[in-house]
Coordinates of C-alpha atoms in Angstrom, one line a residue:
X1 CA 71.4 133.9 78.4
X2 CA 72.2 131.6 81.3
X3 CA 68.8 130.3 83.5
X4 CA 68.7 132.0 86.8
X5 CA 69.9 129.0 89.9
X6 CA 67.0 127.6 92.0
X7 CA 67.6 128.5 95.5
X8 CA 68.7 124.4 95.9
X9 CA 71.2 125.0 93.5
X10 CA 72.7 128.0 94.9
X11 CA 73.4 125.8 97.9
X12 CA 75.0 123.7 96.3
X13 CA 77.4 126.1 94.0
X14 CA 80.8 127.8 94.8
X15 CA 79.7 131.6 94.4
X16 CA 82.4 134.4 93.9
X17 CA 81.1 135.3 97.2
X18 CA 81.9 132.4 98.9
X19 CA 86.1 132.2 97.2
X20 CA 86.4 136.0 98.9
X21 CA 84.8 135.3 102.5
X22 CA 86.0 131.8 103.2
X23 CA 88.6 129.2 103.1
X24 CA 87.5 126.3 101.3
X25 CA 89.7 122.9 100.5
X26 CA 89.4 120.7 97.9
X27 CA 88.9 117.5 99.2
X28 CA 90.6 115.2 96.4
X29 CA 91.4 112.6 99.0
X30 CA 87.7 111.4 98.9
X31 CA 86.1 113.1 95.8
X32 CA 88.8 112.8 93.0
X33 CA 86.6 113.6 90.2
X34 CA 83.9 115.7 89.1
X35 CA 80.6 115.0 91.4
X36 CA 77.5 113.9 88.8
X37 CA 74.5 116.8 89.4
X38 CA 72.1 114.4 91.1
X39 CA 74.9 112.8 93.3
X40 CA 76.0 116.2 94.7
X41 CA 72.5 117.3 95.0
X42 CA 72.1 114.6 98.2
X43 CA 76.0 114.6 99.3
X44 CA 76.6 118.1 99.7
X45 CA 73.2 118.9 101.6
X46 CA 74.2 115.3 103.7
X47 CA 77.6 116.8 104.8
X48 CA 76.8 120.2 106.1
X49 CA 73.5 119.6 107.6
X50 CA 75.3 116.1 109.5
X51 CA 78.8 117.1 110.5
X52 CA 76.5 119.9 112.0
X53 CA 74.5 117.5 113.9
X54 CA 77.9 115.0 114.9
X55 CA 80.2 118.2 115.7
X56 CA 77.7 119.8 118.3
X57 CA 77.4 116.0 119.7
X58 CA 80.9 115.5 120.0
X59 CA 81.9 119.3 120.8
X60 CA 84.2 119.8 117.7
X61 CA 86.0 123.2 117.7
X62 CA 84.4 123.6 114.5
X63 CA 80.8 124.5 113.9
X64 CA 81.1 121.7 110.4
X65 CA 81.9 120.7 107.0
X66 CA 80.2 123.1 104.7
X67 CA 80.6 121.6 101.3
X68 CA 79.7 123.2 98.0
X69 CA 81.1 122.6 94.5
X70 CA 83.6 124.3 91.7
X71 CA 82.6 123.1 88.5
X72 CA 81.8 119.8 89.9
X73 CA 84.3 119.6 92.1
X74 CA 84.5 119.0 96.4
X75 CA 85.1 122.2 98.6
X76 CA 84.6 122.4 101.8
X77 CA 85.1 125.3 104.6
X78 CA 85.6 124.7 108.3
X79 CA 84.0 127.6 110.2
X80 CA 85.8 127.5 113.8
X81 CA 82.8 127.0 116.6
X82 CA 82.4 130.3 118.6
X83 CA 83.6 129.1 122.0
X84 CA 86.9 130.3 123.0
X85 CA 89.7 127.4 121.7
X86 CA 90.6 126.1 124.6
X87 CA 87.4 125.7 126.4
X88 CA 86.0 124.3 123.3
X89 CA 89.1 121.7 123.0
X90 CA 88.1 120.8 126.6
X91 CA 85.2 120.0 126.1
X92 CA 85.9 118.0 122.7
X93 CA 88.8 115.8 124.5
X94 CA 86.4 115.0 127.5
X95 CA 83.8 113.6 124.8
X96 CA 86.4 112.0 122.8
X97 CA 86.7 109.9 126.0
X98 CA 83.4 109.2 126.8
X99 CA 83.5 108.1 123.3
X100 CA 86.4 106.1 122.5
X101 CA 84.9 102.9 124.8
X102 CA 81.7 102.7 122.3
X103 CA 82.9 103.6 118.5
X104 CA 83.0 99.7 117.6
X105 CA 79.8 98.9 119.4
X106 CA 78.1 102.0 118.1
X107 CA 79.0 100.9 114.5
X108 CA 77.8 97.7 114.8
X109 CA 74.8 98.7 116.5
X110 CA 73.7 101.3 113.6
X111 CA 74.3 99.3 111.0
X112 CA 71.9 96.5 112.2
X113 CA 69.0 98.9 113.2
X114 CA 69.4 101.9 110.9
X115 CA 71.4 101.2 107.8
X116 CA 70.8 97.6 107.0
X117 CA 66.5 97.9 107.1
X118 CA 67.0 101.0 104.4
X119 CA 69.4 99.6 102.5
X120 CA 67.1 96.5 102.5
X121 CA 64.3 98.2 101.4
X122 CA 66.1 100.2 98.9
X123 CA 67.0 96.7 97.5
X124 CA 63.2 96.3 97.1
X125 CA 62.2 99.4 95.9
X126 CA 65.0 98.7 92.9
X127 CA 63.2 96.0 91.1
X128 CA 59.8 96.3 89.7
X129 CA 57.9 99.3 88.7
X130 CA 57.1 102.5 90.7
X131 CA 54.7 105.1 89.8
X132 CA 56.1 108.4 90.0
X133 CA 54.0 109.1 93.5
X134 CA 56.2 106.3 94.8
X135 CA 59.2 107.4 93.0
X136 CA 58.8 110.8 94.3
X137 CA 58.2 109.8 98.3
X138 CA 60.6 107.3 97.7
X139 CA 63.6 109.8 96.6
X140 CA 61.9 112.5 99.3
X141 CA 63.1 109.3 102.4
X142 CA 66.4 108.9 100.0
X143 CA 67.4 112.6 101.1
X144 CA 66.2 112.6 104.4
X145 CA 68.1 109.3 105.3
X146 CA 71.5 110.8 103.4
X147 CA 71.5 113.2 106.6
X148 CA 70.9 111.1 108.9
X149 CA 73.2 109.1 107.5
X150 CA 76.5 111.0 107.3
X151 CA 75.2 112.2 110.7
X152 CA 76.6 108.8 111.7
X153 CA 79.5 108.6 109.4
X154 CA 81.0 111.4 111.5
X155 CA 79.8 110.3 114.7
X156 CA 81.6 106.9 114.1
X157 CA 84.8 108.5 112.3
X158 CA 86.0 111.3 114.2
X159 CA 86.5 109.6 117.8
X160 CA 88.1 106.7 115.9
X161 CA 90.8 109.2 114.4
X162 CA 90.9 111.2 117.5
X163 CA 91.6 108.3 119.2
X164 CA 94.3 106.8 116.7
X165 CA 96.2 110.9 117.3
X166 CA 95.5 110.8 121.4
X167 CA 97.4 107.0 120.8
X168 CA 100.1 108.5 118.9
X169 CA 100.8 111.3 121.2
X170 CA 100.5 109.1 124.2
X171 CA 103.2 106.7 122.7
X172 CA 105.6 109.6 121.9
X173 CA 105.4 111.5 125.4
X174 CA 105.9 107.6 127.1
X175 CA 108.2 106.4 124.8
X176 CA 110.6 110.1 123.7
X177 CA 110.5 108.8 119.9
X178 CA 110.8 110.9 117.2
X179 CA 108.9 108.9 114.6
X180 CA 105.6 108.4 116.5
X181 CA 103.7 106.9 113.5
X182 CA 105.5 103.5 114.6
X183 CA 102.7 103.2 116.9
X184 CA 100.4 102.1 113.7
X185 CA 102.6 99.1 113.9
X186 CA 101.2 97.6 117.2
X187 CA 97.3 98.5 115.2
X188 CA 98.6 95.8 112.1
X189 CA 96.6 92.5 111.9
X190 CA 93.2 93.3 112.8
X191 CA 90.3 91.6 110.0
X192 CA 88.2 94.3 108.4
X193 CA 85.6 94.2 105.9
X194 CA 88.1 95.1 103.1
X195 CA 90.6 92.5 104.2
X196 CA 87.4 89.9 104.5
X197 CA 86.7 91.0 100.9
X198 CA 90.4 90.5 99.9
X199 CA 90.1 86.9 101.5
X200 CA 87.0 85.9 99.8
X201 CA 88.9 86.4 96.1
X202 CA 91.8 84.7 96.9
X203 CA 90.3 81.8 98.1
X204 CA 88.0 82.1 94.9
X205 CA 91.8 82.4 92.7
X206 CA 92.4 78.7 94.7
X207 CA 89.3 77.3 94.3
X208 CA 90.3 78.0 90.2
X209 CA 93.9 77.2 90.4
X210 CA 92.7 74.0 91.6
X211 CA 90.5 73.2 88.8
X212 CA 92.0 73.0 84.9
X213 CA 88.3 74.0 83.4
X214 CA 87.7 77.0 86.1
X215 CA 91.8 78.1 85.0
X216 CA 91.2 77.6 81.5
X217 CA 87.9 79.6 81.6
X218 CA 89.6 82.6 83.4
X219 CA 92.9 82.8 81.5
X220 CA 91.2 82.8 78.0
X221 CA 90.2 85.7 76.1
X222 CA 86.3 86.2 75.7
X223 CA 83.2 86.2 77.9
X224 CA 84.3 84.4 81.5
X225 CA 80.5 84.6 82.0
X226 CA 79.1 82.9 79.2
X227 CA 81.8 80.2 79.3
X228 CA 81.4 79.6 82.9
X229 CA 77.6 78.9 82.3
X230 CA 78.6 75.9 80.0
X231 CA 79.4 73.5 82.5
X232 CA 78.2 72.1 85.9
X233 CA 81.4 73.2 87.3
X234 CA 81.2 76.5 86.1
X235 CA 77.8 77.5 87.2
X236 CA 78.7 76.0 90.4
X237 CA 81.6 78.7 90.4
X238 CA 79.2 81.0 89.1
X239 CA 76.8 80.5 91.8
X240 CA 79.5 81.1 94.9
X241 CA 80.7 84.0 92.8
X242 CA 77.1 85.6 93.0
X243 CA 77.1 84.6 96.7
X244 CA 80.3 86.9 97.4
X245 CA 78.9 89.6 95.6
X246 CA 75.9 89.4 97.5
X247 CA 77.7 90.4 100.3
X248 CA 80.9 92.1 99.2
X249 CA 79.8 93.2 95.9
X250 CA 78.4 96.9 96.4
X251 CA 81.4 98.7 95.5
X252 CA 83.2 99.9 92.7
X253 CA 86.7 101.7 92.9
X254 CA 85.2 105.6 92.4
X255 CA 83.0 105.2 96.2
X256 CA 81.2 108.4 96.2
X257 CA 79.5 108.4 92.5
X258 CA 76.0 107.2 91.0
X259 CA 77.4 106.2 87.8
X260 CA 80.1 104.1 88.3
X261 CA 79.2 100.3 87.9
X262 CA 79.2 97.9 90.9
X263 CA 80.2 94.9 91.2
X264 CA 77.3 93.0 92.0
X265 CA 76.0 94.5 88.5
X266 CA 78.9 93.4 86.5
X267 CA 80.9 90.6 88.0
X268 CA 83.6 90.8 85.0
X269 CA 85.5 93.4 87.5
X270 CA 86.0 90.4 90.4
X271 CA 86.7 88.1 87.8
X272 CA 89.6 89.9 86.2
X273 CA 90.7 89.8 89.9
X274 CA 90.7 86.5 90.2
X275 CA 92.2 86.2 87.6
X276 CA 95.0 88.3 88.3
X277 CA 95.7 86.1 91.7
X278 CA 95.9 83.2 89.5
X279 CA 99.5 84.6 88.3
X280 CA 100.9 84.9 91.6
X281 CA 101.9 82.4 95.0
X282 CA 100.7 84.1 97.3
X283 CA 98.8 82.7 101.1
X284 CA 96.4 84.9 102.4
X285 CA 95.5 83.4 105.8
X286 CA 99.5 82.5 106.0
X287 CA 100.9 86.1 105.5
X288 CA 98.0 87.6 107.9
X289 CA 98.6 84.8 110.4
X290 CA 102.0 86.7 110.6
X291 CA 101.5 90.2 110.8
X292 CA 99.6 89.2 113.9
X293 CA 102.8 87.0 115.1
X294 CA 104.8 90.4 114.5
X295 CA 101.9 92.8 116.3
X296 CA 101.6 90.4 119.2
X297 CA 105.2 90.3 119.7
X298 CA 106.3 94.2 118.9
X299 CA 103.4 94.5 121.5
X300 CA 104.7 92.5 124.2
X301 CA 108.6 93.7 123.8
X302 CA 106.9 97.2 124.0
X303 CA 105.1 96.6 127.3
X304 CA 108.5 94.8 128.9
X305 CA 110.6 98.1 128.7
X306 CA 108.0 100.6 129.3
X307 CA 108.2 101.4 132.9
X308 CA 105.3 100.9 135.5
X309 CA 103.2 104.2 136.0
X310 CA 100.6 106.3 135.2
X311 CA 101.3 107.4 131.8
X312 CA 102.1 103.3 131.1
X313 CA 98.4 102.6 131.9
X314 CA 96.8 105.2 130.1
X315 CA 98.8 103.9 127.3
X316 CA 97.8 100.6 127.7
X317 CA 94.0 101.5 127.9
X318 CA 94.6 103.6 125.2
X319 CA 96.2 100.6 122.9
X320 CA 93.5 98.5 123.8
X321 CA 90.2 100.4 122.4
X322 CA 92.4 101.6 119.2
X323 CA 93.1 97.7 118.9
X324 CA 89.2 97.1 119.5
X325 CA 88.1 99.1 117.1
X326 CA 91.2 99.8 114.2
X327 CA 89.0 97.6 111.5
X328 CA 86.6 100.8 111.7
X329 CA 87.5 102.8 109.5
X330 CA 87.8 99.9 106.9
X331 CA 84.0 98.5 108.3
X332 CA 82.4 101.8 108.2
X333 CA 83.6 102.6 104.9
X334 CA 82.2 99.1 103.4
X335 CA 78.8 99.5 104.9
X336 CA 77.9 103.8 105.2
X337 CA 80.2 105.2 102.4
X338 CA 80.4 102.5 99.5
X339 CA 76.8 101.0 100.5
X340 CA 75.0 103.8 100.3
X341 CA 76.1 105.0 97.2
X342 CA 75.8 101.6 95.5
X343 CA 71.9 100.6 97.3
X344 CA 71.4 104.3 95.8
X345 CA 72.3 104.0 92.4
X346 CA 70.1 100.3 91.7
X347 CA 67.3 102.4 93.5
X348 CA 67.5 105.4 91.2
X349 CA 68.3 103.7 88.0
X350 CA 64.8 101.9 88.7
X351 CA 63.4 105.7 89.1
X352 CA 64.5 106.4 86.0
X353 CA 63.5 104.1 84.3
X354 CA 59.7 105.4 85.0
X355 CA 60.8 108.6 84.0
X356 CA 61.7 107.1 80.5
X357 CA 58.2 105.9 80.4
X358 CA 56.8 108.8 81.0
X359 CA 59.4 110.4 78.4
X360 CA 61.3 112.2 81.0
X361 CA 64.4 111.0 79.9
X362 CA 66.1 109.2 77.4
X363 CA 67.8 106.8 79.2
X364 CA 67.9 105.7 82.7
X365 CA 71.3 106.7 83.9
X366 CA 70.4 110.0 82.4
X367 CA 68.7 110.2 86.1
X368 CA 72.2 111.2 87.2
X369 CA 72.4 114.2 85.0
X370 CA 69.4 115.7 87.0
X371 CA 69.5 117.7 90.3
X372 CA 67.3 116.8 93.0
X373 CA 65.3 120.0 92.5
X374 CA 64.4 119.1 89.0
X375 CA 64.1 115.6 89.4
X376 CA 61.6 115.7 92.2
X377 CA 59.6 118.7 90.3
X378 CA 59.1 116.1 87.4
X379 CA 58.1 113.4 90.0
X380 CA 55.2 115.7 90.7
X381 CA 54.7 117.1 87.0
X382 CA 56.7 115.3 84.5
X383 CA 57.9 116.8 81.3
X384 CA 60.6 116.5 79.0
X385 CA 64.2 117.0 80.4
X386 CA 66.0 116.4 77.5
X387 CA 67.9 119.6 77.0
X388 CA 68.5 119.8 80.7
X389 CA 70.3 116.2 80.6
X390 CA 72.4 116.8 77.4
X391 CA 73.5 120.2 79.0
X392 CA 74.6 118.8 82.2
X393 CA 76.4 116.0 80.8
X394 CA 77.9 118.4 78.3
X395 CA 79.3 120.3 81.6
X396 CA 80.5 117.1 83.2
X397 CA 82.4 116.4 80.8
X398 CA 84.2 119.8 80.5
X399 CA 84.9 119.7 84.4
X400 CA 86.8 116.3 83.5
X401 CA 89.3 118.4 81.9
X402 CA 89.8 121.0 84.8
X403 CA 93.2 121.0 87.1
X404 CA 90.4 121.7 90.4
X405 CA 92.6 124.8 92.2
X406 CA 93.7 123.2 95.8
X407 CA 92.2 125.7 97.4
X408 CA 89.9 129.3 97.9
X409 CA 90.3 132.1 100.1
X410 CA 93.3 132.5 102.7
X411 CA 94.3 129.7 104.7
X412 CA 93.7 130.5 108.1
X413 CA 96.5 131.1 110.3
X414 CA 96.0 128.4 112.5
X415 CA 96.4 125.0 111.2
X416 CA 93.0 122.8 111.4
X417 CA 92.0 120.1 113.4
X418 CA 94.6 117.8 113.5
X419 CA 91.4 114.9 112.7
X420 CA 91.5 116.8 109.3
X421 CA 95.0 116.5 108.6
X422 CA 95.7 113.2 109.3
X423 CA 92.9 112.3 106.5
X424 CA 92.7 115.0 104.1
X425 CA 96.4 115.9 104.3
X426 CA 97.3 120.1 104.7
X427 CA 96.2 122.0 101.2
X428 CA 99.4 122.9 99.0
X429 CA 99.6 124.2 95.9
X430 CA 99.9 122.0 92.6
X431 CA 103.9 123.1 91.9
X432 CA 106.2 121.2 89.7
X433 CA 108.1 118.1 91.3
X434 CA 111.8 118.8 91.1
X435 CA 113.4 117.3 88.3
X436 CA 113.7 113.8 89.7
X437 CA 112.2 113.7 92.9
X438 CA 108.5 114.5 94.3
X439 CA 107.3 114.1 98.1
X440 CA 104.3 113.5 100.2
X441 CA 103.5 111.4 103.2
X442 CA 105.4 108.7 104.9
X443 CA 102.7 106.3 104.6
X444 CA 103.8 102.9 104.9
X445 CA 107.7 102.3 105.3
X446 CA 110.3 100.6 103.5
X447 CA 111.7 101.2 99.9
X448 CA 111.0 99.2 96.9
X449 CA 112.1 99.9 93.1
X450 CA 109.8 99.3 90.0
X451 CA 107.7 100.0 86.7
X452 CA 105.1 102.4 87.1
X453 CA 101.3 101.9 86.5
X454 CA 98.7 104.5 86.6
X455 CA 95.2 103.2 87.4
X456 CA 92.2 105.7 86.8
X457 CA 89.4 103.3 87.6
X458 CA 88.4 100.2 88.1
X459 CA 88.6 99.5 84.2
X460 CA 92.2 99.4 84.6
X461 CA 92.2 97.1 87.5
X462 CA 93.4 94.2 85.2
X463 CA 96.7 95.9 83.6
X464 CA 98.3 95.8 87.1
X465 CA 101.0 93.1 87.0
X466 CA 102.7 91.7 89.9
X467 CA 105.6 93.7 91.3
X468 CA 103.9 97.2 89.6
X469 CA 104.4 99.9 91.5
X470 CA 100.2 101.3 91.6
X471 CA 99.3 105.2 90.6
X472 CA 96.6 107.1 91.8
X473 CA 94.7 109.9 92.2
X474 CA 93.6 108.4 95.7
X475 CA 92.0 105.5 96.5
X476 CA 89.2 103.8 99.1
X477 CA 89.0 100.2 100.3
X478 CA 87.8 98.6 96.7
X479 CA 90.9 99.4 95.7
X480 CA 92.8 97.1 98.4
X481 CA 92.3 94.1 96.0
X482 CA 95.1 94.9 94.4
X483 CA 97.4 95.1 97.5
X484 CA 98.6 91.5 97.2
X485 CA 99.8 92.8 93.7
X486 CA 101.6 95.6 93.5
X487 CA 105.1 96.5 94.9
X488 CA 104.8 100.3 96.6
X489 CA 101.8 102.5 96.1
X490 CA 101.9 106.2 95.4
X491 CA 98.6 108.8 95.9
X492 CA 98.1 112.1 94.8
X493 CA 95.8 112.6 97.5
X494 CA 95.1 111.7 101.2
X495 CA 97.3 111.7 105.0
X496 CA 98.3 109.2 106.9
X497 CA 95.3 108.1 108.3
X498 CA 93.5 107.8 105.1
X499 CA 92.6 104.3 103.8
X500 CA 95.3 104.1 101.3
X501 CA 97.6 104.5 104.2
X502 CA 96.2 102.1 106.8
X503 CA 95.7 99.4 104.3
X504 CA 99.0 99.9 102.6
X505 CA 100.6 99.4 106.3
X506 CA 98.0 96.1 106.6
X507 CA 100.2 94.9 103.8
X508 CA 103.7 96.2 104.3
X509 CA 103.7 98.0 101.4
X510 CA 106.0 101.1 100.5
X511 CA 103.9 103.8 99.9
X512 CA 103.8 107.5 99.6
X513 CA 100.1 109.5 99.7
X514 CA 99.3 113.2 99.5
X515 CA 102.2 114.0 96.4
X516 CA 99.3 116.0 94.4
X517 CA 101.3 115.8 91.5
X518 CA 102.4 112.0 91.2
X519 CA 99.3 110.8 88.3
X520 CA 100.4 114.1 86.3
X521 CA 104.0 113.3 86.4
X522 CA 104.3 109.8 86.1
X523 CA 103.0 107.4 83.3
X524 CA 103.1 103.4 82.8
X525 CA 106.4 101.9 82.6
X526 CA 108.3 104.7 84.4
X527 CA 111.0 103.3 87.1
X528 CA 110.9 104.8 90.3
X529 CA 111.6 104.5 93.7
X530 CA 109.1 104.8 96.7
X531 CA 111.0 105.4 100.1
X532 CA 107.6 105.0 102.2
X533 CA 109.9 105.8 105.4
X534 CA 110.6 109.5 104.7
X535 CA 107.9 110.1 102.2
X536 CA 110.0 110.8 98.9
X537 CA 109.8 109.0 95.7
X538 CA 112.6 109.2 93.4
X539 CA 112.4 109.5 89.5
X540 CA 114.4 107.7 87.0
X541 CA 115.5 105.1 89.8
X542 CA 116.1 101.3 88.2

């Protein structure tokens, strides 16, 4: 006999209910696997209750993101806000304005005085001992900053998309082309926080090519660690390496998760890419020194042939904030979506680690296992949750298994927000690829031809060789180390505004996003090839 849900966890859970009224999306672009119970417990909750608070600030047409889960899995509906369309759309496009000037400042400016004094004192509240009346009003500001937080995410991300589609639009009424997604090629060249992290390990890779010991230490089998610790040299490396991971190092490749390591826990994952940069000639600061030579220039033949008017100036203003501002979606990414997630797991592993004290739990990271219900009752009244932990893990695992449907309910007849689409990609159904050919989003352009690599996770960062053509269920900007690597990239998951796609044009990479069938199709060593212009990738192709 199945335990009755808590009225937290029936928030939280898909009901049969729910599939029959509404439409709800899987969101595989951001949330590719199963969501741990604790890590759903303040994401979900986070999501409604702040695209609420964003979408009545920046009158959206929808009321917000209500997100609940399908064995373990990301859903979310989009109730349309009860304001006629067009009066509502009004409204939205005169705030998107007002907006557009600010979404750079407004980043910076949250980050220094909301997230970066949390964040800090999560840091804090990580090492040392808490008593489980600490633990517990600890956790209890932990929810209450998750809202607030994704609050912001959405109040930073949605004029910065709107404002990348009202660019886009502008260019194609101006300009008569067809292919307006050109445009992204006059955005090219501008430093992000995922670029800046891509910078810092290549001139780490020169530092060691530089040094016989430092190559030798990389390139052998065995601990890099311990044998780095041997020699002056080495713990000199060492220390710079910790340096960077100070800064750059709270991320892993699966963002939005508890229990994935981070890198500033487990340096081995920067090291094997390091070491992978070692096997390659390849200039950072040179090859981004001339995408800006081509934006600059693509820019300025633009401007010369477009004539002198109205529309040309609101293009031009336009251009200019999207310019200002591009490295957004990169920055915000590095400091709200990875940060909080990592600051969150060091915090929580250091709550649980009272509750094994007090005999909660067994292990620490069996904090994860828990929802926030549960864990805060046992905060307040501890008791063995042994049974509860095995059980949840026991369904985690299960829902690792699970082809998550696309979708619930009837898709509405009108197509969503075209914000939406340009991130999440439109919801299809998982059908079988013709025989030797599957399609998705023109992402990047240009063709390229190669061997196949599948990458699940960070733990098969290393096995990517130079030239591979890089697999995945979707990615986020951790994954961009591996950029300077591969040949083409191909997603299951994601539009072309996702990160995958904005990164992959940073790079001039061929890619093609949003196949939702590419990682269960294709396996290592496979030839294909990736025509990022028209969004097909052939099968079979050598």
């Amino acid at each position: 006999m199945s335990t009755p849900l808590s009225d937290f966890k029936k928030t939280l859970f898909l009901s049969e209910a729910d599939k029959q009224q509404g439409f709800w999306m899987l969101d595989d672009t951001h949330f590719s696997r199963p969501l741990t119970p604790l890590f759903a417990s303040f994401m979900l909750p986070a999501v409604t209750k702040g695209t609420q608070r964003a979408f009545e600030t920046m009158k959206m047409p929808l009321i917000q993101f209500t997100v609940k889960t399908d064995h373990g899995y990301y859903y979310q509906s989009m109730p349309p806000h009860p304001e006629p369309f067009e009066e509502r759309m009004s409204k939205h496009k005169n705030k998107m304005e007002e907006l557009y000037p600010q979404i750079k400042p407004y980043l910076e400016r949250i980050v220094d005085e909301f997230y970066m004094p949390f964040y800090n004192k999560l840091s804090e509240r990580s090492a040392g001992s808490l008593s489980l009346q600490e633990a517990l009003l600890d956790v209890e500001e932990l929810q209450q900053f998750y809202t607030k937080a994704w609050q912001y995410h959405f109040e930073i991300t949605i004029p910065r998309t709107s404002l990348a589609i009202a660019l886009e639009e502008t260019y194609g009424q101006l300009t008569g082309s067809a292919n307006t997604k050109e445009v992204y090629d006059l955005l090219q060249g501008v430093m992000n926080m995922s670029l800046e992290t891509d910078r810092g390990l290549w001139l780490m890779a020169n530092q060691v090519k530089s040094s016989p010991l430092l190559r030798a230490v990389l390139t052998a089998t065995g601990n890099p660690a311990e044998a780095l610790n041997q020699t002056a040299e080495g713990r000199d490396f060492w220390r710079d390496l910790q340096s960077f991971l100070n800064i750059y190092g709270h991320r892993t490749a699966i963002t939005h998760s508890f229990t994935e390591e981070i890198w500033v826990e487990n340096p081995s994952y920067a090291l094997s890419i390091i070491a992978s940069y070692l096997q390659q000639d390849y200039d950072f600061d040179a090859e981004f020194k001339q995408v800006v030579a081509e934006r600059r220039a693509k820019a300025e033949e633009l401007f010369e042939r477009l004539p002198a008017g109205e529309m040309t100036n609101r293009f031009r203003k336009i251009y200019e904030w999207a310019l200002t501002c591009w490295g957004v979606d990169e920055d915000h990414h590095f400091y709200i979506d990875a940060m909080i997630a990592a600051k969150s797991r060091c915090f929580l592993k250091n709550v649980g680690r009272s509750l094994v004290q007090h005999q909660v739990i067994s292990g620490q990271e069996d904090i994860f296992f828990l929802y926030l219900d549960d864990l805060l009752e046992v905060l307040r009244d501890p008791k063995p949750l042994h049974t509860v932990v095995e059980q949840n893990k026991h369904h985690y695992q299960e829902y690792q298994s699970i082809q998550p449907k696309p979708y619930f309910g009837v898709p509405p007849k009108l197509l969503p927000d075209p914000v939406v689409e340009r991130i999440f990609g439109l919801p299809r159904d998982v059908t079988e690829a013709q025989l030797n050919t599957m399609t998705g989003y023109a992402a990047s352009a240009g063709t390229y031809t190669g061997k196949v690599k599948v990458i699940n996770g960070q733990e098969d960062f290393a096995k990517l060789q130079k030239g591979d053509i890089l697999v995945c269920k979707t990615m986020t900007p951790p994954w961009t180390v591996l950029f300077p690597i591969a040949g083409a990239l191909i997603t299951d998951a994601g539009g072309i505004l996702s990160h995958a796609s904005i990164v992959a044009r940073e790079y001039k990479l061929p890619a093609v996003v949003g196949t939702k069938v590419a990682t269960s199709i294709l396996k290592d060593g496979d030839y294909v090839t990736v025509d990022g212009t028209n969004g097909v990738v052939s099968i079979g192709t050598v």
